[in-house]
Coordinates of N, CA, C and O in Angstrom, one line a residue:
M1 N 85.5 53.8 90.2 CA 84.4 54.1 89.3 C 83.2 54.2 90.1 O 82.8 53.4 91.0
V2 N 82.4 55.3 89.8 CA 81.2 55.6 90.6 C 80.0 54.9 89.9 O 79.9 55.0 88.6
R3 N 79.2 54.2 90.6 CA 78.1 53.5 90.0 C 76.9 54.5 89.9 O 76.6 55.3 90.9
S4 N 76.2 54.5 88.8 CA 75.0 55.3 88.6 C 73.9 54.9 89.6 O 73.8 53.7 89.9
P5 N 73.1 55.8 90.0 CA 72.0 55.4 90.9 C 71.0 54.5 90.1 O 70.9 54.6 88.9
L6 N 70.4 53.6 90.8 CA 69.4 52.7 90.2 C 68.2 53.5 89.8 O 67.7 54.4 90.4
T7 N 67.6 53.0 88.7 CA 66.4 53.6 88.2 C 65.2 53.0 89.0 O 65.4 52.0 89.6
P8 N 64.1 53.7 89.0 CA 62.9 53.1 89.7 C 62.6 51.7 89.1 O 62.2 50.8 89.9
Q9 N 62.8 51.5 87.8 CA 62.5 50.2 87.2 C 63.4 49.1 87.8 O 63.0 48.0 88.0
Q10 N 64.7 49.5 88.0 CA 65.7 48.5 88.5 C 65.4 48.2 90.0 O 65.5 47.1 90.4
R11 N 65.0 49.2 90.7 CA 64.6 49.0 92.1 C 63.4 48.1 92.2 O 63.3 47.2 93.0
A12 N 62.4 48.3 91.3 CA 61.2 47.5 91.3 C 61.5 46.1 90.9 O 60.9 45.1 91.5
A13 N 62.4 45.9 89.9 CA 62.7 44.5 89.5 C 63.4 43.8 90.7 O 63.2 42.6 90.9
G14 N 64.3 44.5 91.4 CA 65.0 43.9 92.6 C 64.0 43.5 93.7 O 64.1 42.5 94.3
Q15 N 63.0 44.3 93.9 CA 61.9 44.0 94.9 C 61.1 42.7 94.4 O 60.9 41.9 95.2
R16 N 60.8 42.7 93.1 CA 60.1 41.5 92.6 C 60.9 40.2 92.7 O 60.5 39.2 93.2
L17 N 62.2 40.4 92.4 CA 63.1 39.2 92.5 C 63.2 38.8 93.9 O 63.1 37.6 94.2
G18 N 63.5 39.7 94.8 CA 63.6 39.3 96.2 C 62.4 38.7 96.8 O 62.5 37.7 97.5
A19 N 61.2 39.2 96.5 CA 60.0 38.7 97.0 C 59.8 37.2 96.5 O 59.3 36.3 97.2
F20 N 60.1 37.0 95.2 CA 59.9 35.7 94.6 C 60.9 34.7 95.2 O 60.5 33.6 95.5
L21 N 62.1 35.1 95.4 CA 63.1 34.2 96.0 C 62.7 33.9 97.4 O 62.8 32.7 97.8
R22 N 62.2 34.8 98.1 CA 61.7 34.6 99.5 C 60.6 33.6 99.5 O 60.5 32.7 100.3
E23 N 59.6 33.8 98.6 CA 58.5 32.8 98.5 C 59.0 31.4 98.1 O 58.5 30.4 98.7
C24 N 59.9 31.3 97.2 CA 60.5 30.0 96.8 C 61.3 29.3 97.9 O 61.3 28.1 98.0
R25 N 61.9 30.1 98.8 CA 62.6 29.6 99.9 C 61.7 28.8 100.9 O 62.1 27.9 101.5
G26 N 60.4 29.3 101.0 CA 59.5 28.6 101.8 C 59.9 28.5 103.3 O 60.3 29.5 103.8
D27 N 59.9 27.3 103.8 CA 60.2 27.2 105.3 C 61.7 26.9 105.5 O 62.1 26.8 106.6
R28 N 62.5 26.9 104.4 CA 63.9 26.7 104.6 C 64.5 27.9 105.3 O 64.2 29.0 105.0
K29 N 65.5 27.6 106.2 CA 66.1 28.7 106.9 C 67.0 29.5 106.0 O 67.7 28.9 105.1
P30 N 67.0 30.8 106.1 CA 67.9 31.7 105.3 C 69.4 31.2 105.3 O 70.0 31.2 104.3
A31 N 69.9 30.9 106.5 CA 71.3 30.5 106.6 C 71.5 29.2 105.8 O 72.6 29.1 105.2
E32 N 70.6 28.3 105.8 CA 70.7 27.1 105.0 C 70.8 27.3 103.5 O 71.7 26.8 102.8
V33 N 69.9 28.2 103.0 CA 69.9 28.5 101.6 C 71.2 29.3 101.2 O 71.8 29.0 100.2
A34 N 71.5 30.3 102.1 CA 72.7 31.1 101.8 C 73.9 30.2 101.7 O 74.8 30.3 100.8
H35 N 74.1 29.3 102.7 CA 75.3 28.4 102.7 C 75.3 27.6 101.5 O 76.4 27.4 100.9
A36 N 74.2 27.0 101.1 CA 74.1 26.2 99.9 C 74.5 26.9 98.6 O 75.0 26.4 97.7
A37 N 74.2 28.2 98.6 CA 74.4 29.1 97.5 C 75.8 29.8 97.6 O 76.2 30.6 96.7
S38 N 76.5 29.5 98.6 CA 77.9 30.1 98.9 C 77.8 31.6 99.0 O 78.7 32.3 98.4
I39 N 76.8 32.1 99.6 CA 76.7 33.6 99.9 C 76.4 33.7 101.4 O 76.1 32.7 102.1
S40 N 76.5 34.9 101.9 CA 76.3 35.1 103.3 C 74.8 35.3 103.6 O 74.0 35.7 102.7
P41 N 74.3 34.9 104.8 CA 72.9 35.1 105.1 C 72.5 36.6 105.0 O 71.4 36.9 104.5
E42 N 73.4 37.5 105.3 CA 73.1 38.9 105.1 C 72.9 39.3 103.7 O 72.0 40.1 103.4
T43 N 73.7 38.7 102.8 CA 73.4 39.0 101.3 C 72.1 38.5 100.9 O 71.3 39.2 100.2
L44 N 71.7 37.3 101.4 CA 70.4 36.8 101.1 C 69.3 37.7 101.6 O 68.3 38.0 100.9
R45 N 69.4 38.1 102.8 CA 68.4 39.0 103.4 C 68.3 40.3 102.6 O 67.2 40.8 102.3
K46 N 69.4 40.9 102.2 CA 69.4 42.1 101.3 C 68.7 41.8 100.0 O 67.9 42.7 99.5
I47 N 69.0 40.7 99.4 CA 68.3 40.4 98.1 C 66.8 40.2 98.4 O 66.0 40.8 97.6
E48 N 66.4 39.4 99.4 CA 65.0 39.1 99.6 C 64.2 40.4 100.0 O 63.0 40.5 99.7
T49 N 64.8 41.4 100.6 CA 64.1 42.6 101.0 C 64.2 43.7 99.9 O 63.6 44.7 100.1
G50 N 65.0 43.4 98.9 CA 65.1 44.4 97.8 C 66.2 45.4 98.1 O 66.3 46.4 97.3
R51 N 66.9 45.3 99.2 CA 67.9 46.3 99.5 C 69.1 46.1 98.5 O 69.9 47.0 98.3
L52 N 69.3 44.9 98.0 CA 70.3 44.6 97.0 C 69.6 44.3 95.7 O 69.2 43.2 95.4
A53 N 69.2 45.4 95.0 CA 68.3 45.3 93.9 C 69.0 44.6 92.6 O 68.3 44.1 91.8
T54 N 70.3 44.7 92.5 CA 71.0 44.2 91.3 C 72.1 43.2 91.8 O 73.3 43.5 91.5
P55 N 71.7 42.1 92.3 CA 72.8 41.1 92.7 C 73.5 40.6 91.4 O 72.9 40.6 90.3
G56 N 74.7 40.1 91.6 CA 75.5 39.5 90.5 C 74.8 38.3 89.9 O 74.1 37.6 90.6
F57 N 75.1 38.1 88.7 CA 74.5 36.9 88.0 C 74.9 35.6 88.7 O 74.0 34.7 88.8
A58 N 76.1 35.5 89.1 CA 76.5 34.2 89.7 C 75.8 34.0 91.0 O 75.4 32.8 91.3
T59 N 75.5 35.0 91.7 CA 74.7 34.9 93.0 C 73.2 34.5 92.6 O 72.7 33.6 93.3
V60 N 72.6 35.1 91.6 CA 71.3 34.8 91.2 C 71.2 33.3 90.7 O 70.3 32.6 91.0
A61 N 72.2 33.0 89.9 CA 72.3 31.6 89.4 C 72.4 30.6 90.5 O 71.8 29.5 90.4
A62 N 73.3 30.9 91.5 CA 73.4 29.9 92.6 C 72.1 29.8 93.4 O 71.7 28.7 93.7
L63 N 71.5 30.9 93.6 CA 70.2 30.8 94.4 C 69.1 30.1 93.6 O 68.4 29.2 94.1
A64 N 69.1 30.3 92.3 CA 68.2 29.6 91.4 C 68.4 28.1 91.5 O 67.5 27.3 91.6
T65 N 69.7 27.7 91.4 CA 70.0 26.3 91.5 C 69.6 25.7 92.8 O 69.0 24.6 92.9
V66 N 69.9 26.3 93.9 CA 69.6 25.8 95.2 C 68.1 25.7 95.4 O 67.6 24.8 96.0
L67 N 67.3 26.7 94.9 CA 65.9 26.7 95.1 C 65.1 26.0 94.0 O 63.9 25.9 94.0
G68 N 65.8 25.5 93.0 CA 65.2 24.8 91.9 C 64.3 25.6 91.0 O 63.3 25.2 90.5
I69 N 64.8 26.8 90.7 CA 64.1 27.8 89.9 C 64.8 27.9 88.5 O 66.0 28.2 88.5
P70 N 64.1 27.7 87.4 CA 64.8 28.0 86.1 C 65.1 29.5 85.9 O 64.3 30.3 86.3
L71 N 66.3 29.7 85.4 CA 66.7 31.1 85.2 C 65.7 31.9 84.3 O 65.5 33.1 84.5
D72 N 65.1 31.3 83.3 CA 64.2 32.0 82.5 C 63.0 32.5 83.3 O 62.4 33.5 83.0
E73 N 62.6 31.7 84.3 CA 61.5 32.2 85.2 C 61.9 33.4 86.0 O 61.1 34.4 86.1
L74 N 63.1 33.5 86.4 CA 63.6 34.7 87.1 C 63.6 35.9 86.2 O 63.3 37.0 86.5
A75 N 64.0 35.6 84.9 CA 64.1 36.7 83.9 C 62.7 37.3 83.7 O 62.5 38.5 83.6
R76 N 61.7 36.4 83.7 CA 60.3 36.9 83.5 C 59.9 37.8 84.7 O 59.1 38.7 84.5
I77 N 60.3 37.4 85.9 CA 59.9 38.2 87.1 C 60.7 39.5 87.1 O 60.1 40.5 87.4
C78 N 61.9 39.5 86.7 CA 62.7 40.7 86.8 C 62.4 41.7 85.6 O 62.5 42.9 85.7
L79 N 62.0 41.1 84.5 CA 61.8 41.9 83.3 C 60.4 41.6 82.7 O 60.3 41.2 81.6
P80 N 59.3 41.9 83.4 CA 58.0 41.6 83.0 C 57.6 42.3 81.7 O 56.7 41.9 81.0
E81 N 58.2 43.5 81.4 CA 57.9 44.3 80.3 C 58.4 43.7 79.0 O 58.0 44.0 77.9
M82 N 59.4 42.8 79.1 CA 60.0 42.2 77.9 C 59.1 41.0 77.5 O 58.6 40.3 78.3
D83 N 59.1 40.8 76.2 CA 58.3 39.7 75.6 C 59.3 38.5 75.5 O 59.9 38.3 74.4
L84 N 59.5 37.8 76.5 CA 60.4 36.6 76.5 C 59.7 35.4 75.9 O 58.5 35.2 76.2
P85 N 60.4 34.6 75.1 CA 59.8 33.4 74.6 C 59.4 32.4 75.7 O 60.0 32.3 76.7
S86 N 58.3 31.7 75.5 CA 57.9 30.8 76.5 C 58.6 29.5 76.4 O 59.2 29.2 75.3
T87 N 58.7 28.7 77.5 CA 59.5 27.5 77.4 C 58.6 26.2 77.4 O 59.0 25.1 77.5
G88 N 57.3 26.4 77.1 CA 56.5 25.2 77.1 C 55.3 25.3 76.3 O 54.7 25.9 75.6

């Protein structure tokens, strides 16, 4: 099955997600975070740089858990045009 090319909106969401995850990682080493999330350091690098704009849900959920980020916060970053309910 051939995958459709990503839209500009999907690429932009991937860049926002990657930049936010990189910011949340702080001083932690990429290999440490990747290992804790059960992904390769290369996959983490691709996500953080936006080269992997649409990572799988399990990967995103694992990174969110390791970095202590609520999934609804990631949804707001990836989908800023959506009116998501607030949690507080």
